[in-house]
Short mmCIF file of C-alpha atoms in Angstrom, two decimals:
data_model
loop_
_atom_site.label_atom_id
_atom_site.label_comp_id
_atom_site.label_asym_id
_atom_site.label_seq_id
_atom_site.Cartn_x
_atom_site.Cartn_y
_atom_site.Cartn_z
CA MET A 1 0.07 0.10 -0.05
CA GLN A 2 3.01 2.35 0.73
CA PRO A 3 4.33 2.48 -2.98
CA GLU A 4 0.92 3.12 -4.26
CA LYS A 5 0.63 6.05 -1.81
CA GLU A 6 3.87 7.43 -3.19
CA ASN A 7 3.07 7.15 -6.50
CA LYS A 8 -0.10 9.41 -5.92
CA LYS A 9 2.02 11.90 -4.37
CA ILE A 10 4.36 11.73 -7.22
CA PHE A 11 1.77 12.05 -9.79
CA THR A 12 0.07 14.82 -8.04
CA ALA A 13 3.27 16.75 -7.73
CA SER A 14 3.98 16.07 -11.27
CA ASN A 15 0.34 17.21 -12.54
CA ALA A 16 0.77 20.75 -10.79
CA THR A 17 4.42 21.21 -12.29
CA THR A 18 2.88 20.43 -15.88
CA ALA A 19 -0.09 22.66 -15.15
CA ILE A 20 1.99 25.74 -14.09
CA LEU A 21 4.10 25.47 -16.82
CA LEU A 22 1.35 25.08 -19.52
CA ILE A 23 -0.18 28.09 -17.75
CA PHE A 24 3.11 29.86 -18.23
CA ILE A 25 3.22 29.04 -21.91
CA ALA A 26 -0.22 29.99 -22.64
CA SER A 27 0.06 33.37 -20.64
CA MET A 28 3.03 33.92 -22.93
CA PHE A 29 0.64 33.62 -26.37
CA ILE A 30 -2.27 34.93 -24.97
CA PHE A 31 -0.98 38.20 -23.20
CA PRO A 32 1.60 40.00 -25.11
CA ASN A 33 2.67 42.37 -22.41
CA PHE A 34 3.27 39.13 -20.16
CA LYS A 35 5.72 38.14 -22.82
CA ALA A 36 7.46 41.53 -23.08
CA THR A 37 7.63 41.73 -19.23
CA ILE A 38 9.54 38.48 -19.06
CA LEU A 39 11.96 39.61 -21.82
CA GLN A 40 12.68 43.02 -20.17
CA GLY A 41 13.41 41.14 -17.09
CA LEU A 42 15.78 38.78 -19.24
CA MET A 43 17.43 42.06 -20.40
CA LYS A 44 18.15 43.70 -17.23
CA VAL A 45 20.45 40.48 -16.58
CA GLY A 46 22.29 41.06 -19.47
CA LEU A 47 20.59 38.75 -21.89
CA PHE A 48 19.83 40.13 -25.35
CA GLN A 49 22.59 42.44 -25.65
CA PRO A 50 23.11 43.66 -29.49
CA GLY A 51 25.91 42.32 -31.38
CA VAL A 52 28.03 45.76 -31.87
CA PRO A 53 30.74 45.70 -34.28
CA SER A 54 34.15 46.02 -33.31
CA LYS A 55 35.03 47.94 -36.02
CA HIS A 56 32.64 49.34 -38.86
CA GLU A 57 33.51 49.17 -42.67
CA THR A 58 32.12 51.82 -45.12
CA SER A 59 31.97 51.68 -49.02
CA ALA A 60 34.06 53.62 -51.08
CA THR A 61 30.77 55.00 -52.45
CA GLU A 62 27.87 56.59 -50.46
CA PRO A 63 24.98 54.38 -51.02
CA SER A 64 21.81 56.11 -51.85
CA TRP A 65 18.60 54.99 -50.32
CA ASP A 66 15.26 55.78 -52.28
CA ILE A 67 12.99 55.73 -49.41
CA ILE A 68 10.42 58.01 -47.84
CA PHE A 69 8.67 58.12 -44.08
CA ALA A 70 6.34 60.32 -42.45
CA ASN A 71 4.79 61.02 -39.14
CA SER A 72 1.50 62.44 -38.35
CA LYS A 73 2.46 66.04 -38.65
CA SER A 74 3.21 65.05 -42.47
CA GLU A 75 6.65 65.82 -41.70
CA ILE A 76 8.60 63.90 -44.30
CA VAL A 77 12.21 61.92 -44.13
CA ASP A 78 13.92 60.83 -46.95
CA GLY A 79 17.19 59.14 -47.65
CA ASN A 80 18.76 62.65 -48.57
CA SER A 81 17.75 63.95 -45.40
CA LEU A 82 19.38 61.12 -43.66
CA LYS A 83 22.79 62.01 -45.02
CA GLY A 84 25.44 63.56 -42.99
CA LYS A 85 23.76 61.85 -39.83
CA VAL A 86 23.96 58.52 -37.56
CA VAL A 87 20.56 57.18 -38.11
CA PHE A 88 19.08 54.70 -35.85
CA ILE A 89 15.73 53.06 -37.22
CA ASN A 90 13.63 50.34 -35.48
CA PHE A 91 10.92 48.50 -37.40
CA TRP A 92 8.28 47.70 -35.02
CA ALA A 93 4.63 46.78 -34.19
CA THR A 94 2.49 47.38 -31.23
CA TRP A 95 1.41 43.51 -31.16
CA CYS A 96 4.57 42.42 -31.08
CA PRO A 97 6.22 41.30 -27.63
CA PRO A 98 9.43 41.63 -28.28
CA CYS A 99 9.21 45.02 -29.74
CA ILE A 100 7.36 46.05 -26.51
CA ALA A 101 10.24 44.68 -24.38
CA GLU A 102 13.03 46.35 -26.26
CA MET A 103 11.07 49.51 -26.30
CA PRO A 104 12.17 51.04 -22.81
CA SER A 105 15.94 50.61 -23.85
CA ILE A 106 15.36 52.66 -26.80
CA ASN A 107 13.32 55.27 -25.24
CA GLU A 108 16.42 55.69 -22.79
CA LEU A 109 18.79 55.76 -25.64
CA TYR A 110 16.61 58.34 -27.68
CA ASN A 111 16.65 60.62 -24.64
CA THR A 112 20.17 60.79 -24.35
CA TYR A 113 20.44 62.02 -27.62
CA LYS A 114 17.27 63.33 -28.47
CA ASN A 115 18.99 67.03 -28.56
CA ASN A 116 22.03 65.96 -30.80
CA PRO A 117 21.45 67.33 -34.20
CA ASP A 118 23.62 64.92 -35.64
CA ILE A 119 21.53 61.63 -35.15
CA ILE A 120 18.10 60.59 -36.25
CA PHE A 121 15.90 58.37 -34.50
CA LEU A 122 12.88 56.61 -36.84
CA MET A 123 10.29 53.99 -35.16
CA VAL A 124 8.57 52.64 -38.36
CA ASP A 125 5.50 51.05 -37.65
CA ALA A 126 5.19 48.13 -39.51
CA ASP A 127 1.66 48.19 -39.72
CA ASN A 128 1.67 52.05 -41.14
CA ASP A 129 -1.04 52.69 -38.31
CA LEU A 130 0.23 55.97 -36.67
CA LEU A 131 -2.98 56.49 -34.69
CA LYS A 132 -2.70 53.13 -33.11
CA SER A 133 1.30 53.35 -32.84
CA GLU A 134 1.12 57.10 -31.27
CA GLY A 135 -1.46 56.19 -28.73
CA PHE A 136 0.89 53.07 -27.67
CA MET A 137 3.42 55.67 -27.29
CA ASN A 138 1.31 57.94 -25.10
CA LYS A 139 -0.14 55.14 -23.44
CA LYS A 140 3.45 54.33 -22.15
CA SER A 141 4.98 57.74 -21.60
CA TYR A 142 7.75 57.09 -24.42
CA ASN A 143 8.50 60.34 -26.66
CA LEU A 144 10.03 58.28 -29.52
CA PRO A 145 9.33 59.97 -32.82
CA VAL A 146 6.65 57.42 -35.08
CA TYR A 147 6.82 57.50 -38.73
CA THR A 148 5.18 55.23 -41.39
CA SER A 149 7.04 54.12 -44.81
CA GLN A 150 5.72 56.04 -47.61
CA SER A 151 7.64 54.12 -50.22
CA PRO A 152 8.93 50.22 -50.61
CA ILE A 153 11.28 49.53 -47.62
CA PRO A 154 14.99 48.42 -49.05
CA THR A 155 15.28 44.41 -48.27
CA GLU A 156 18.97 45.33 -46.98
CA TRP A 157 17.22 47.03 -44.25
CA TYR A 158 14.24 45.21 -43.31
CA GLU A 159 12.98 41.50 -44.65
CA GLY A 160 9.63 41.25 -42.55
CA SER A 161 10.99 40.07 -39.01
CA LEU A 162 9.95 42.26 -36.12
CA PRO A 163 11.57 43.97 -34.25
CA THR A 164 14.46 44.73 -36.94
CA THR A 165 16.95 47.66 -35.84
CA ILE A 166 19.64 49.10 -37.92
CA VAL A 167 21.86 51.89 -37.74
CA LEU A 168 23.31 54.04 -40.61
CA ASP A 169 26.59 55.79 -40.50
CA LYS A 170 27.22 59.32 -41.54
CA LYS A 171 27.72 58.20 -45.15
CA SER A 172 24.27 56.22 -45.03
CA ASN A 173 26.20 52.83 -44.80
CA ILE A 174 24.52 50.19 -42.74
CA VAL A 175 26.60 49.78 -39.87
CA PHE A 176 24.74 47.80 -37.28
CA GLN A 177 21.72 45.27 -37.92
CA GLU A 178 19.92 43.56 -35.36
CA THR A 179 16.68 41.13 -35.49
CA GLY A 180 15.09 40.38 -32.40
CA ALA A 181 14.67 42.06 -28.85
CA ALA A 182 17.84 44.03 -27.68
CA ASP A 183 18.79 46.33 -24.87
CA TYR A 184 20.13 49.17 -26.45
CA THR A 185 21.25 50.99 -23.11
CA SER A 186 24.41 48.67 -22.77
CA LYS A 187 27.90 50.73 -22.39
CA LYS A 188 29.26 48.81 -25.48
CA PHE A 189 26.40 50.20 -27.81
CA LYS A 190 26.32 53.69 -26.38
CA THR A 191 29.80 53.63 -27.02
CA PHE A 192 29.34 52.30 -30.76
CA ILE A 193 26.93 55.20 -31.03
CA GLU A 194 29.48 57.69 -29.61
CA ASP A 195 32.33 56.52 -32.12
CA LEU A 196 29.49 56.85 -35.15
CA LEU A 197 29.19 60.57 -33.92
CA LYS A 198 32.68 61.39 -33.91
CA ASN A 199 33.25 60.32 -37.51
#
């Protein structure tokens, strides 16, 4: 009789563990903010660091990007207006948990450089829904500049995975590209941006 009781205890503990695990996994799919919160916690302990190149190479010819972005005030940013500036571009959506998870770090980075005329931040809503994306920014108290694409996006910049972040140097070369959530407040990434601003 004793082994039977032990089996019941093990079976019950096993069921409880399985149930908790299933609830946790289901929550990540049902509630995007839950997954975003988990990812933010993992970023705080040092995971999801962006792969910053140790040295960036530039091409001899300056690329010319035929691209147009617009914000809700009908202000236009095109390829020509990006030249001579460091450009941080993030492709995101309000329904994307990894996008939501990295947003606080991007907002912090933006606040560090928002008064620097040599750097531009473009938060490009992949759904082209400015009303929804600006509502999200206001709700979260982020002051990031939101844009939508008014022209085809070069595949070198964005292939459809969210979030995707690229950085262009002052000659419009792609010097950084990251797919997936990342913490952009790391010392290494800020040093990378500072180096680009000096060149």
